[in-house]
Coordinates of N, CA, C and O in Angstrom, one line a residue:
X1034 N -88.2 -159.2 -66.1 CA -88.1 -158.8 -64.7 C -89.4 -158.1 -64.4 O -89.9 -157.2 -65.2
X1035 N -89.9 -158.4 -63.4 CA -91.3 -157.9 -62.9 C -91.0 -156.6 -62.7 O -89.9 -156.5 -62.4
X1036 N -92.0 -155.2 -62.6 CA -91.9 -153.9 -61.9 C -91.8 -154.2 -60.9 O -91.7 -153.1 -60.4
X1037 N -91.9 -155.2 -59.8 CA -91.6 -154.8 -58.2 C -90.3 -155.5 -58.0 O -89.6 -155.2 -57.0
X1038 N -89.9 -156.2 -58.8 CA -88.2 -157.0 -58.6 C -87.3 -155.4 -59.3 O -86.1 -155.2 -59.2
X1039 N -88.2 -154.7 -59.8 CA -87.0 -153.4 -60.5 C -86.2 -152.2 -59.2 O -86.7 -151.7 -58.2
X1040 N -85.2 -152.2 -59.7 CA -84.4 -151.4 -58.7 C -84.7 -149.5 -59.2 O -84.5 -148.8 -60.2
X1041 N -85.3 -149.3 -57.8 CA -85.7 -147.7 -57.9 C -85.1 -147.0 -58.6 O -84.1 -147.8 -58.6
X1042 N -84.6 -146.0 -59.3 CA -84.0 -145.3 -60.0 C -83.1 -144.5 -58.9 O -82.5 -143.7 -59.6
X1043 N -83.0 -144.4 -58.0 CA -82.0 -144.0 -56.9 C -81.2 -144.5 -56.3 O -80.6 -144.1 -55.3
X1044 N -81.0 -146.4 -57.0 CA -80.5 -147.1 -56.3 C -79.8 -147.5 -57.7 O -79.1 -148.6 -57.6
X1045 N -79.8 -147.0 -58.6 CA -78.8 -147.4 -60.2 C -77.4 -146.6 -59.9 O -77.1 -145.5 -59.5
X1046 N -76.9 -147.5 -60.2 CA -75.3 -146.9 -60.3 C -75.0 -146.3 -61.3 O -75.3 -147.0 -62.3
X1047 N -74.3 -144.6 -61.6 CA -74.3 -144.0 -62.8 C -72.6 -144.5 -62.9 O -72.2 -144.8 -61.8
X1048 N -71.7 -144.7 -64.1 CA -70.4 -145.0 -64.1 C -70.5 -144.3 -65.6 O -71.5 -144.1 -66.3
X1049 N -69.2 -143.8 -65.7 CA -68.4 -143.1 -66.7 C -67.6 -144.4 -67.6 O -66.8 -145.2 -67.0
X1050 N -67.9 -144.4 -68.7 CA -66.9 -145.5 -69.3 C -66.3 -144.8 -71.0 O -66.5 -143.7 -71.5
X1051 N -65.8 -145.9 -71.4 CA -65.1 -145.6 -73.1 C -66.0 -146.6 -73.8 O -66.6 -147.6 -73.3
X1052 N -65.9 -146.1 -74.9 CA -67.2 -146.8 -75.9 C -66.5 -148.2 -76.1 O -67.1 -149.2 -76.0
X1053 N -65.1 -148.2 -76.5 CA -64.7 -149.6 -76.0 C -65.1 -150.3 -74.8 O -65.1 -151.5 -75.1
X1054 N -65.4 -150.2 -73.9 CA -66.0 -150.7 -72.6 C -67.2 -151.6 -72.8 O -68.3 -151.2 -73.1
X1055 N -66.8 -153.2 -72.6 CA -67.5 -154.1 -72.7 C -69.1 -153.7 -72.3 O -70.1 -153.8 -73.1
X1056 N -69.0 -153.3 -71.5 CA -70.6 -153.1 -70.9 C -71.0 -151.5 -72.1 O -71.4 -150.5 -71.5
X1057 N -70.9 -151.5 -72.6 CA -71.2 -150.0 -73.9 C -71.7 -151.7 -74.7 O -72.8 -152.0 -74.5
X1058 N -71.1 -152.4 -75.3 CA -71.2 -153.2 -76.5 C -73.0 -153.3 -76.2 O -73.6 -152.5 -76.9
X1059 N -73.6 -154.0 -75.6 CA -75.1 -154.6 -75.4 C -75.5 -152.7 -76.0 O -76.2 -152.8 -77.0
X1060 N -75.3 -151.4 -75.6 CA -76.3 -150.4 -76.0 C -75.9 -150.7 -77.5 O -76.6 -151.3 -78.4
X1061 N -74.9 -150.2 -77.6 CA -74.6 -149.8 -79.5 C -75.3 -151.0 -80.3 O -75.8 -150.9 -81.4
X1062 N -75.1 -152.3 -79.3 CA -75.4 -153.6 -80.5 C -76.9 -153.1 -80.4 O -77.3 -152.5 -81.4
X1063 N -78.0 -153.2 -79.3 CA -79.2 -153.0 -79.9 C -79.9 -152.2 -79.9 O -81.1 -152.3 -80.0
X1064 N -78.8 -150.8 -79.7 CA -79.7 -149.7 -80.7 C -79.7 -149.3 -82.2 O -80.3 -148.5 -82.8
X1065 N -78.2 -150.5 -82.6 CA -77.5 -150.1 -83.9 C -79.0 -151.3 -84.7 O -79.4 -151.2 -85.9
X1066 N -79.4 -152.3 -83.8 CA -80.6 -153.0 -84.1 C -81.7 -152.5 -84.5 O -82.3 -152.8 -85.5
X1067 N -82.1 -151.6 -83.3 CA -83.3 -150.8 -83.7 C -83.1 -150.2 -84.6 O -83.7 -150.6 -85.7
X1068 N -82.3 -149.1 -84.7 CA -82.2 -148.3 -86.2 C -82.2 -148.9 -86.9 O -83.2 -148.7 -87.7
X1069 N -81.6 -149.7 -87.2 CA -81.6 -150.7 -88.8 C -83.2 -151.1 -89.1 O -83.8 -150.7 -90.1
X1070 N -83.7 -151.9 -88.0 CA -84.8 -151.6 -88.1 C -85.9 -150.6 -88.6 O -86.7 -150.7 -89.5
X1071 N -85.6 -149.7 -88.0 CA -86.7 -148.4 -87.8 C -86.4 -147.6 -89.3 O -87.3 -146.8 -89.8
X1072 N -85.2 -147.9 -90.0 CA -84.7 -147.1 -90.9 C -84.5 -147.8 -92.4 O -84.1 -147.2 -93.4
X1073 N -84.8 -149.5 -92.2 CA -84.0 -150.0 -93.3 C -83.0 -150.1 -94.0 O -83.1 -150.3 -95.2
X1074 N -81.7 -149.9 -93.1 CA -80.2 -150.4 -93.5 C -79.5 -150.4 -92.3 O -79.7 -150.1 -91.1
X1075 N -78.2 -150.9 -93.1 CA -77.8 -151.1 -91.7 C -77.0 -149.6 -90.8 O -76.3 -148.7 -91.2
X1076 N -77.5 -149.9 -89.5 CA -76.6 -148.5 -88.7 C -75.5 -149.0 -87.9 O -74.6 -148.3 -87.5
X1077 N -75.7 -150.4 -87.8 CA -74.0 -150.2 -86.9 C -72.8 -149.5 -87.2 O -72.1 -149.2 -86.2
X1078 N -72.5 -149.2 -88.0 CA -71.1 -148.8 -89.2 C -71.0 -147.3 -88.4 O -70.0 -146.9 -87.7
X1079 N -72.5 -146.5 -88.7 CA -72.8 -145.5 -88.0 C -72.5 -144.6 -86.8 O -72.3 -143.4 -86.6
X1080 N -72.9 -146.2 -85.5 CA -72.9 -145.9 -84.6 C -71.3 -146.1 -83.7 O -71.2 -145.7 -82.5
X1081 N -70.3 -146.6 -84.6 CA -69.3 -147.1 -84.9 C -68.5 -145.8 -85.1 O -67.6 -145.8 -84.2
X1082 N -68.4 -144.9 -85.6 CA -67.8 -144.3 -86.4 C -67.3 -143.0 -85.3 O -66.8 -142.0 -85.9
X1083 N -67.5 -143.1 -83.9 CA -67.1 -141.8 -83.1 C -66.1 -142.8 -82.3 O -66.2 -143.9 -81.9
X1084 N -65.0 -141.8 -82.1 CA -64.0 -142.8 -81.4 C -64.1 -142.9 -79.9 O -65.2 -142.5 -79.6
X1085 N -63.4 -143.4 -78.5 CA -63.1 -143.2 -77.4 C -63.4 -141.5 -77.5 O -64.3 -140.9 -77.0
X1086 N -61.9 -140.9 -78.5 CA -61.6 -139.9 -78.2 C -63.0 -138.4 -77.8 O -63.2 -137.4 -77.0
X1087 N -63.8 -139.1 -79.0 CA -64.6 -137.8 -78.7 C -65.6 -138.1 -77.4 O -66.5 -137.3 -77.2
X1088 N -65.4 -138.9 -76.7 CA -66.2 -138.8 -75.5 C -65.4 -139.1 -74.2 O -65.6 -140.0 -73.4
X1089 N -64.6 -138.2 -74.3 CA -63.2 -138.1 -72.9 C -62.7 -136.6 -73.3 O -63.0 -135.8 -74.2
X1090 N -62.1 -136.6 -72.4 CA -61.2 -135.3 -72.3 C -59.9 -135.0 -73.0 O -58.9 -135.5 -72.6
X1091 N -59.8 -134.4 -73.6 CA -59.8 -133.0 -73.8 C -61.0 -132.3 -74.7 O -61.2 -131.2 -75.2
X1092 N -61.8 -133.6 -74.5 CA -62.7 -132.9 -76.4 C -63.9 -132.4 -74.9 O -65.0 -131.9 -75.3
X1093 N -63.8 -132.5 -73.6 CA -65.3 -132.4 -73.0 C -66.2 -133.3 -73.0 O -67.2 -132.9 -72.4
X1094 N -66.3 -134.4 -73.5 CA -67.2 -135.6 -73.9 C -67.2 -136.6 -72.5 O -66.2 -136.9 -71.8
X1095 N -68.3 -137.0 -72.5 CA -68.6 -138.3 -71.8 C -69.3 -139.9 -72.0 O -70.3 -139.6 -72.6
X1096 N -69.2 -140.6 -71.9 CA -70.3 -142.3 -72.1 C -70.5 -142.1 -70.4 O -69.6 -141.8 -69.6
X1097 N -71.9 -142.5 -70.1 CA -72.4 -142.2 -69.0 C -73.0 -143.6 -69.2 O -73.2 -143.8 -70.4
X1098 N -73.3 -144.6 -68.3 CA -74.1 -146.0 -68.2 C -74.7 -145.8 -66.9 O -74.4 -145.0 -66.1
X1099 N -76.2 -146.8 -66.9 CA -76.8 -146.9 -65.7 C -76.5 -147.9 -65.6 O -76.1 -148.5 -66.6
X1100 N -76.6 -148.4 -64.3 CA -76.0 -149.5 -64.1 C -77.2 -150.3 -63.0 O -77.6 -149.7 -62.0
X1101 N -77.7 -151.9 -63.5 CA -78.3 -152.2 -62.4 C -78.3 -153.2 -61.8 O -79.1 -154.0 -62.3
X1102 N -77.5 -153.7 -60.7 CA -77.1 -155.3 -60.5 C -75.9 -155.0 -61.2 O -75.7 -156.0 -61.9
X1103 N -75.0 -154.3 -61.4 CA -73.6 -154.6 -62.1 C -73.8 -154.2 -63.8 O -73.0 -153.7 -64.5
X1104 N -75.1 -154.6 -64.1 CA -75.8 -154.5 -65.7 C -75.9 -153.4 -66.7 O -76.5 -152.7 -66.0
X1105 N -75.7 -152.7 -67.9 CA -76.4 -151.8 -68.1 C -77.9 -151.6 -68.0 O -78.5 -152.6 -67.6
X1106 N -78.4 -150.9 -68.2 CA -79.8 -150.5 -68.6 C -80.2 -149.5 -69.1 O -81.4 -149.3 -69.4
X1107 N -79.1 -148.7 -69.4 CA -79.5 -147.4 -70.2 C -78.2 -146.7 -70.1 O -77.2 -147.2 -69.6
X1108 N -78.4 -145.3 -70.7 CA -76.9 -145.2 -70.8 C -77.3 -143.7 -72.3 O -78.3 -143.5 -73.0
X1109 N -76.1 -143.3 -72.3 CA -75.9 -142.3 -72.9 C -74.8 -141.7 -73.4 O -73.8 -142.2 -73.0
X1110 N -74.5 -140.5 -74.2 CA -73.4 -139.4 -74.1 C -73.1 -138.4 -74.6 O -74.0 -138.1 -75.4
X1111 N -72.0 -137.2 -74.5 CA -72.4 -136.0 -75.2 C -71.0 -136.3 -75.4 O -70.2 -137.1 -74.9
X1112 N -70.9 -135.3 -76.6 CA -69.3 -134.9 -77.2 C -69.2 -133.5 -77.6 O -70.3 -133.1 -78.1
X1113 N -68.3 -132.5 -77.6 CA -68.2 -131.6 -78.0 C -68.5 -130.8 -79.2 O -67.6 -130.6 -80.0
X1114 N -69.4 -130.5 -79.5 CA -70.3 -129.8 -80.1 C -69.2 -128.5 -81.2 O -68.7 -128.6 -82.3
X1115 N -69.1 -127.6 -80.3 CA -68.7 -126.5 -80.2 C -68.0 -126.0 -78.8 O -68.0 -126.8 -77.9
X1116 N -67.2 -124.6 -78.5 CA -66.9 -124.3 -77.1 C -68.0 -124.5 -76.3 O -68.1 -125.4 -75.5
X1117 N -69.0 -123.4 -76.6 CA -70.1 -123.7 -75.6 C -70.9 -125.2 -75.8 O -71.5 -125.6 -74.7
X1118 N -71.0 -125.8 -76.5 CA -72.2 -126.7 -77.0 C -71.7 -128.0 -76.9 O -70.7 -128.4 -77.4
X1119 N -72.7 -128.9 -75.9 CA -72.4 -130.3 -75.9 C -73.1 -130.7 -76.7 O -74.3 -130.2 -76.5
X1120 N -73.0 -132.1 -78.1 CA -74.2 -132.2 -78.7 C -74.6 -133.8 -77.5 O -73.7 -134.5 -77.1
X1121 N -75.5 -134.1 -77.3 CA -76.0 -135.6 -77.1 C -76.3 -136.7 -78.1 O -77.0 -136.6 -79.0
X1122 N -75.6 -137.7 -77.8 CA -75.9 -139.0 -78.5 C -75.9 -140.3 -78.0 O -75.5 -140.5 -76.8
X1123 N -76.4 -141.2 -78.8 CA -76.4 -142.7 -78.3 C -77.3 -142.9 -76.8 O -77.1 -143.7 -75.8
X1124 N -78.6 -141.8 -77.1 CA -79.6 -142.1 -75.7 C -80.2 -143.4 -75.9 O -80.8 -143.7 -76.9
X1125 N -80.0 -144.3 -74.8 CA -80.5 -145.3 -74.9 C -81.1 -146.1 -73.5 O -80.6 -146.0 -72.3
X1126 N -82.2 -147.0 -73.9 CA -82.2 -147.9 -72.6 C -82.7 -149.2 -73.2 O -83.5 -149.3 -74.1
X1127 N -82.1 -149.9 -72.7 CA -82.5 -151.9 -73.1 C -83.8 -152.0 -72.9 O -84.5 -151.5 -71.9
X1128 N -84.3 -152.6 -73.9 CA -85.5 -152.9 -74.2 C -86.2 -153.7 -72.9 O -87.4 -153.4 -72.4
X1129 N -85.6 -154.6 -72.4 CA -85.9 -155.0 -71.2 C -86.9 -154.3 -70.0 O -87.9 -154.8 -69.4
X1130 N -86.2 -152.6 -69.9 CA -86.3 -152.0 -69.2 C -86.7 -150.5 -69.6 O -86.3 -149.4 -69.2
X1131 N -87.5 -150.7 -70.4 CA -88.1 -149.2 -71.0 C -89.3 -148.7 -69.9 O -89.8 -149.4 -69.0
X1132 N -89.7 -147.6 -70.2 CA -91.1 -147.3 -69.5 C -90.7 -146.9 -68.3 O -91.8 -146.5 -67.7
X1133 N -89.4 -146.7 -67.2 CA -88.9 -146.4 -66.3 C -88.8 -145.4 -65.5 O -88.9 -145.3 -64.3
X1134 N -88.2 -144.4 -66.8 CA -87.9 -143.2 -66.6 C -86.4 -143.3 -66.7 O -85.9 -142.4 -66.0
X1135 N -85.5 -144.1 -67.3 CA -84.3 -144.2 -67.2 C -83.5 -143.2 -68.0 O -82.8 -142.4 -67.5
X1136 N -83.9 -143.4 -69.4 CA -83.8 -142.0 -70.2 C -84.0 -140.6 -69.9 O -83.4 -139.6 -70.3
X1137 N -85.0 -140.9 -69.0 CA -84.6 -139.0 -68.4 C -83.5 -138.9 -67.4 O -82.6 -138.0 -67.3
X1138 N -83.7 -140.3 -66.7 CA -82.5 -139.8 -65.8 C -81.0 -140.1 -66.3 O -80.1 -140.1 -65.5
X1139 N -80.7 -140.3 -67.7 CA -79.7 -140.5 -68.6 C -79.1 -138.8 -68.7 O -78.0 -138.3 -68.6
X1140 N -80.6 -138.2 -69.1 CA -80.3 -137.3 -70.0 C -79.8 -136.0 -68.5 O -78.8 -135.4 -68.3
X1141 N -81.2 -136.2 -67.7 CA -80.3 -135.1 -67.0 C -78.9 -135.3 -66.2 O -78.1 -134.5 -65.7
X1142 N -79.0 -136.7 -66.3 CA -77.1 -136.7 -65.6 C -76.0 -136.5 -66.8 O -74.8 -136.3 -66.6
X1143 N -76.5 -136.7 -68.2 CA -75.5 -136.0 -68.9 C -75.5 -134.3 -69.1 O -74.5 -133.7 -69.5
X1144 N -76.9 -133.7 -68.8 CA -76.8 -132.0 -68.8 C -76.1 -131.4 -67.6 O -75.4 -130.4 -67.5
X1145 N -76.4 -132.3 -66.6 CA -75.3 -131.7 -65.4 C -73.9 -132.1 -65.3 O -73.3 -131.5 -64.4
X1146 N -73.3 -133.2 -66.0 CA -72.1 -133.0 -66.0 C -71.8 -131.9 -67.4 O -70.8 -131.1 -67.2
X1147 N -72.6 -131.8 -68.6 CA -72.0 -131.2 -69.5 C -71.9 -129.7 -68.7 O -70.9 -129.0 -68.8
X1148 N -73.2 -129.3 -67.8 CA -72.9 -128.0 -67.4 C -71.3 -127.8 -66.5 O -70.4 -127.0 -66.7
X1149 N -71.5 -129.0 -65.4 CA -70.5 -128.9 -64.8 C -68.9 -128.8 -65.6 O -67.9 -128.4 -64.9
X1150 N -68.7 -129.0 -67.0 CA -67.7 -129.4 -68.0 C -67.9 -127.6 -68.3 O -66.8 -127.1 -68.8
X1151 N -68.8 -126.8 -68.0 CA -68.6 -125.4 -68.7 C -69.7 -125.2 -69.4 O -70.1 -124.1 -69.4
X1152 N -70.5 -126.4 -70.4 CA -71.6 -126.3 -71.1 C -72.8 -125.1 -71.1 O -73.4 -124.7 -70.1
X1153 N -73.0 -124.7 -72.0 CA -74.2 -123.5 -71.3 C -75.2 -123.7 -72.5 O -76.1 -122.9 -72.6
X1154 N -75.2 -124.8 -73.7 CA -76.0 -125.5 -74.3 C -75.7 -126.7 -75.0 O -74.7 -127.0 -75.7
X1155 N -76.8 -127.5 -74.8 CA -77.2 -128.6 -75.5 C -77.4 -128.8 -76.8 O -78.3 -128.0 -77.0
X1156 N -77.2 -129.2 -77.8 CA -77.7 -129.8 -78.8 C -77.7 -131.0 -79.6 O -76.7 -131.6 -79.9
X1157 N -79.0 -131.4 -80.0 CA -79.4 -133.0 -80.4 C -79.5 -132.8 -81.6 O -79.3 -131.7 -82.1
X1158 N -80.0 -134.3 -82.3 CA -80.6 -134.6 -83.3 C -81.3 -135.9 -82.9 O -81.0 -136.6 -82.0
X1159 N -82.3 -136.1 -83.7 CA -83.5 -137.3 -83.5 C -83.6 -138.0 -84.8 O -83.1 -137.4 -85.7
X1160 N -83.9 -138.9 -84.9 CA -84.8 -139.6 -86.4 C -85.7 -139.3 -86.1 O -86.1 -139.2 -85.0
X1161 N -86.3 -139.0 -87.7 CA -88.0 -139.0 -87.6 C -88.7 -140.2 -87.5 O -89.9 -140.1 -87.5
X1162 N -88.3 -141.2 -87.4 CA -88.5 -142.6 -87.4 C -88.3 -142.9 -85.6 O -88.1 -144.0 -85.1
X1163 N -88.3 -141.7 -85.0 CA -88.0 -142.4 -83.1 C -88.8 -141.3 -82.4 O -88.4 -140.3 -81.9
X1164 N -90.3 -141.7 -82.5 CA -91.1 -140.3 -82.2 C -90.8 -140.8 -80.1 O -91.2 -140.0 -79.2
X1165 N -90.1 -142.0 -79.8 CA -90.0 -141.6 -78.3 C -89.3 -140.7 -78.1 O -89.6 -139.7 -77.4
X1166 N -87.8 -140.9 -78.6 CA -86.8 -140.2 -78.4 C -87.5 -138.3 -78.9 O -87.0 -137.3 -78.3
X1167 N -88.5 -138.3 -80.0 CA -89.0 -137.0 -79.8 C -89.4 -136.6 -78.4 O -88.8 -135.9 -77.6
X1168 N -90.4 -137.1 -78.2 CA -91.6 -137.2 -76.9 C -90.6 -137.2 -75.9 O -90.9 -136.4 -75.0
X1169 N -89.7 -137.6 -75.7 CA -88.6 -137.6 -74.3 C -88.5 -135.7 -74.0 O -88.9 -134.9 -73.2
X1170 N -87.3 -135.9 -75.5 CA -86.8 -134.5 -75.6 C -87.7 -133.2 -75.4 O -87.2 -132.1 -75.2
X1171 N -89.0 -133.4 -75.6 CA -89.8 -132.2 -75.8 C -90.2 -132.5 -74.3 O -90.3 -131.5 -73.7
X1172 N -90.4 -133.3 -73.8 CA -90.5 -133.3 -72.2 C -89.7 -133.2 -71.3 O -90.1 -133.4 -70.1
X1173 N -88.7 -133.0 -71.4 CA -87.1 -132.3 -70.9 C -86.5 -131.2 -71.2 O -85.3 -131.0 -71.1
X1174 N -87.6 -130.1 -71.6 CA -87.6 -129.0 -71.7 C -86.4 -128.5 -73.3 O -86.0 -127.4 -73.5
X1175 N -86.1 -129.5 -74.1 CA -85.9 -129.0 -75.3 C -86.5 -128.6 -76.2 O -87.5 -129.2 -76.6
X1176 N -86.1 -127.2 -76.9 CA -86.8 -127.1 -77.6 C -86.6 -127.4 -79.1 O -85.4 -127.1 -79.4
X1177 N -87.4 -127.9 -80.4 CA -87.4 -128.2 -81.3 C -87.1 -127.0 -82.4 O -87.8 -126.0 -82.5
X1178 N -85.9 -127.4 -83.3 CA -85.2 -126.0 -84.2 C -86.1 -126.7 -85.5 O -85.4 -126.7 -86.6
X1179 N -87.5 -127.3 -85.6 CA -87.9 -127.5 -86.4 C -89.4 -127.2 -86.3 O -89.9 -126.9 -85.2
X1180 N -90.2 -127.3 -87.4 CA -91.5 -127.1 -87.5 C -92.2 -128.5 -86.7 O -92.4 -129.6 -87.3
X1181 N -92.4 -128.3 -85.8 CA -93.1 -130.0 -84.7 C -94.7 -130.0 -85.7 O -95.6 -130.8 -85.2
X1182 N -95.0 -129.5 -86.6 CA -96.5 -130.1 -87.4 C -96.1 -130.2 -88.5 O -97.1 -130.2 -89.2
X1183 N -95.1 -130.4 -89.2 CA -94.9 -131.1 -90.2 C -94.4 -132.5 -90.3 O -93.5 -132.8 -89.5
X1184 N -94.8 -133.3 -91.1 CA -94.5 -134.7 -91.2 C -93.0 -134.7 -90.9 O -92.5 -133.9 -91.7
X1185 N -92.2 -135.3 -90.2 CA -91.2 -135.7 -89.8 C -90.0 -136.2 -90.5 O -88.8 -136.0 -90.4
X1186 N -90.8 -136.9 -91.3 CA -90.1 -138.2 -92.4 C -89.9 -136.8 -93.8 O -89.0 -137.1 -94.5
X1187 N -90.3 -136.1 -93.9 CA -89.8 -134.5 -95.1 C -89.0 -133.9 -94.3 O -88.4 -132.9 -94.8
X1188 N -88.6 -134.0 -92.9 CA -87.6 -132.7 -92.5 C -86.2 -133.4 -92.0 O -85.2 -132.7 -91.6
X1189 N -86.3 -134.9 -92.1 CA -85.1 -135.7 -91.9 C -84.5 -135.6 -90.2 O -85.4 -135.4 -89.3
X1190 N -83.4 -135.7 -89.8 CA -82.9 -135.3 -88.8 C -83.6 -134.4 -87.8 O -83.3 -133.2 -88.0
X1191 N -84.1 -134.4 -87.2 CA -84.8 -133.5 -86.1 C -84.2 -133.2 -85.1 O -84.0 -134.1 -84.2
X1192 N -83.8 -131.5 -85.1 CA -82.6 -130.9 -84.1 C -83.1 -130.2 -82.8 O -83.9 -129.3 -83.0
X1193 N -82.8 -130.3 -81.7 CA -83.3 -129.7 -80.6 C -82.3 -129.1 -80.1 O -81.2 -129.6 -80.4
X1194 N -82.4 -127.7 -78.8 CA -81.5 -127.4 -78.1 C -81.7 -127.0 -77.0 O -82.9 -126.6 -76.8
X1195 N -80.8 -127.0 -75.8 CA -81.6 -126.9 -74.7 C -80.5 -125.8 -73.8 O -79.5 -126.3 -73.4
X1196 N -80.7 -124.8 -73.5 CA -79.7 -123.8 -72.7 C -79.8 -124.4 -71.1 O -80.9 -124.6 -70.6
X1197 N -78.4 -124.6 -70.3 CA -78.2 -125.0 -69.4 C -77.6 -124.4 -68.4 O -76.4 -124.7 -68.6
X1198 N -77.5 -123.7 -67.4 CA -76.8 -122.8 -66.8 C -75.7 -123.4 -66.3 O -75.9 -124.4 -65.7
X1199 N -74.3 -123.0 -66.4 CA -73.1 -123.8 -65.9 C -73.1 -124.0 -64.3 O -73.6 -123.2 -63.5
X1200 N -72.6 -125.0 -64.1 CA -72.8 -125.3 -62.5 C -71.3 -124.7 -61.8 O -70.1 -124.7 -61.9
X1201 N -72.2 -124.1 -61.1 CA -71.2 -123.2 -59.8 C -70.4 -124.0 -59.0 O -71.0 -124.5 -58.0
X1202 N -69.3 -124.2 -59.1 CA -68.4 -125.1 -57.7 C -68.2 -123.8 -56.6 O -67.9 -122.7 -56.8
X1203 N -68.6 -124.6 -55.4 CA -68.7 -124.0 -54.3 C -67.7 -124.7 -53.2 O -67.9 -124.6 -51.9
X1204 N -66.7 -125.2 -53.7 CA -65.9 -125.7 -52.6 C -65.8 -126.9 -52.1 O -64.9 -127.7 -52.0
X1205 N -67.5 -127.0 -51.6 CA -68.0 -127.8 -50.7 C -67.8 -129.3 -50.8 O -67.8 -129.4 -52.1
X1206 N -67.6 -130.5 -50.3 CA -67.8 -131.6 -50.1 C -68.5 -132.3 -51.7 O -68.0 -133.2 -52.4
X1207 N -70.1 -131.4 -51.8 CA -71.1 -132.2 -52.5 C -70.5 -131.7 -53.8 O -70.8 -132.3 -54.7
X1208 N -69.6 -130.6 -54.1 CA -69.5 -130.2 -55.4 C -68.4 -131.4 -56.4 O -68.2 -131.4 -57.6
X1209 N -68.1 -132.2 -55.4 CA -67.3 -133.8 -55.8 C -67.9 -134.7 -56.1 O -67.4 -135.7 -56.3

């Protein structure tokens, strides 16, 4: 798809779904691809291993999809961390459609619903093997619970966190 056939990022439909949800299968299948890739074994098993349950309610969790033409294109989710803490996982955008800006707008529509959920922090983890997924997060105002000058591939897992102010319902119409 050409950049002028792409649909503005104001015109993507965001939808809430269950990791069962046909349109979830294309993220998990090929980011469970990349990892395997990027990592040398396999990660589907991995990426597999969190149920519906932890991304619905009662746990506070969400799967968030962009949606374009009916399609995914990127997509995301948090699950309950702790009381306060949503952790984020499964950021993703189809390869198709990288370079967008879709991943940020993944990430801040999952910090404003986690705030709206009560959330008042974030917390991730990265591969040292996904220096975008670094580069995103350090550009979305997280900060790194690691040493950012040391080789990556010696500190394993790379954890960020991000304090979010809970969102105020005000009654109004837009607070829906």
């Amino acid at each position: 798809m050409s950049s002028a056939a792409r649909t503005p990022l104001s015109d993507l439909t965001v939808v809430q779904a269950l990791v069962s949800d046909v349109r979830v299968q294309p993220l998990l299948r090929e980011l469970g691809d990349e990892y395997s890739t990027r990592y040398g074994r396999d990660a589907h098993a991995e990426l597999a291993r969190y149920p519906d349950e932890e991304f619905t309610a009662p746990h506070g969790g969400v799967l968030l999809l962009l949606l374009e033409g009916g399609e995914p294109v990127a997509g995301g989710a948090f699950r309950r961390y702790d009381a306060t803490t949503a952790e984020l996982k499964r950021i993703w955008t189809h390869s198709a459609h990288r370079r967008r800006g879709l991943a940020r707008r993944v990430v801040a529509e999952l910090e404003r619903e986690a705030a709206a959920r009560g959330y008042r922090r974030i917390h991730l983890t990265t591969g040292p093997r996904q220096p975008e997924a670094r580069g995103l997060y350090l550009a979305t105002g997280y900060t790194p619970l690691f040493d950012t000058q040391a080789d990556p591939e010696t500190i394993g897992p790379l954890p960020f966190e991000k304090h979010v102010p809970v969102a105020t319902r005000t009654g109004k119409a837009t607070d829906l």
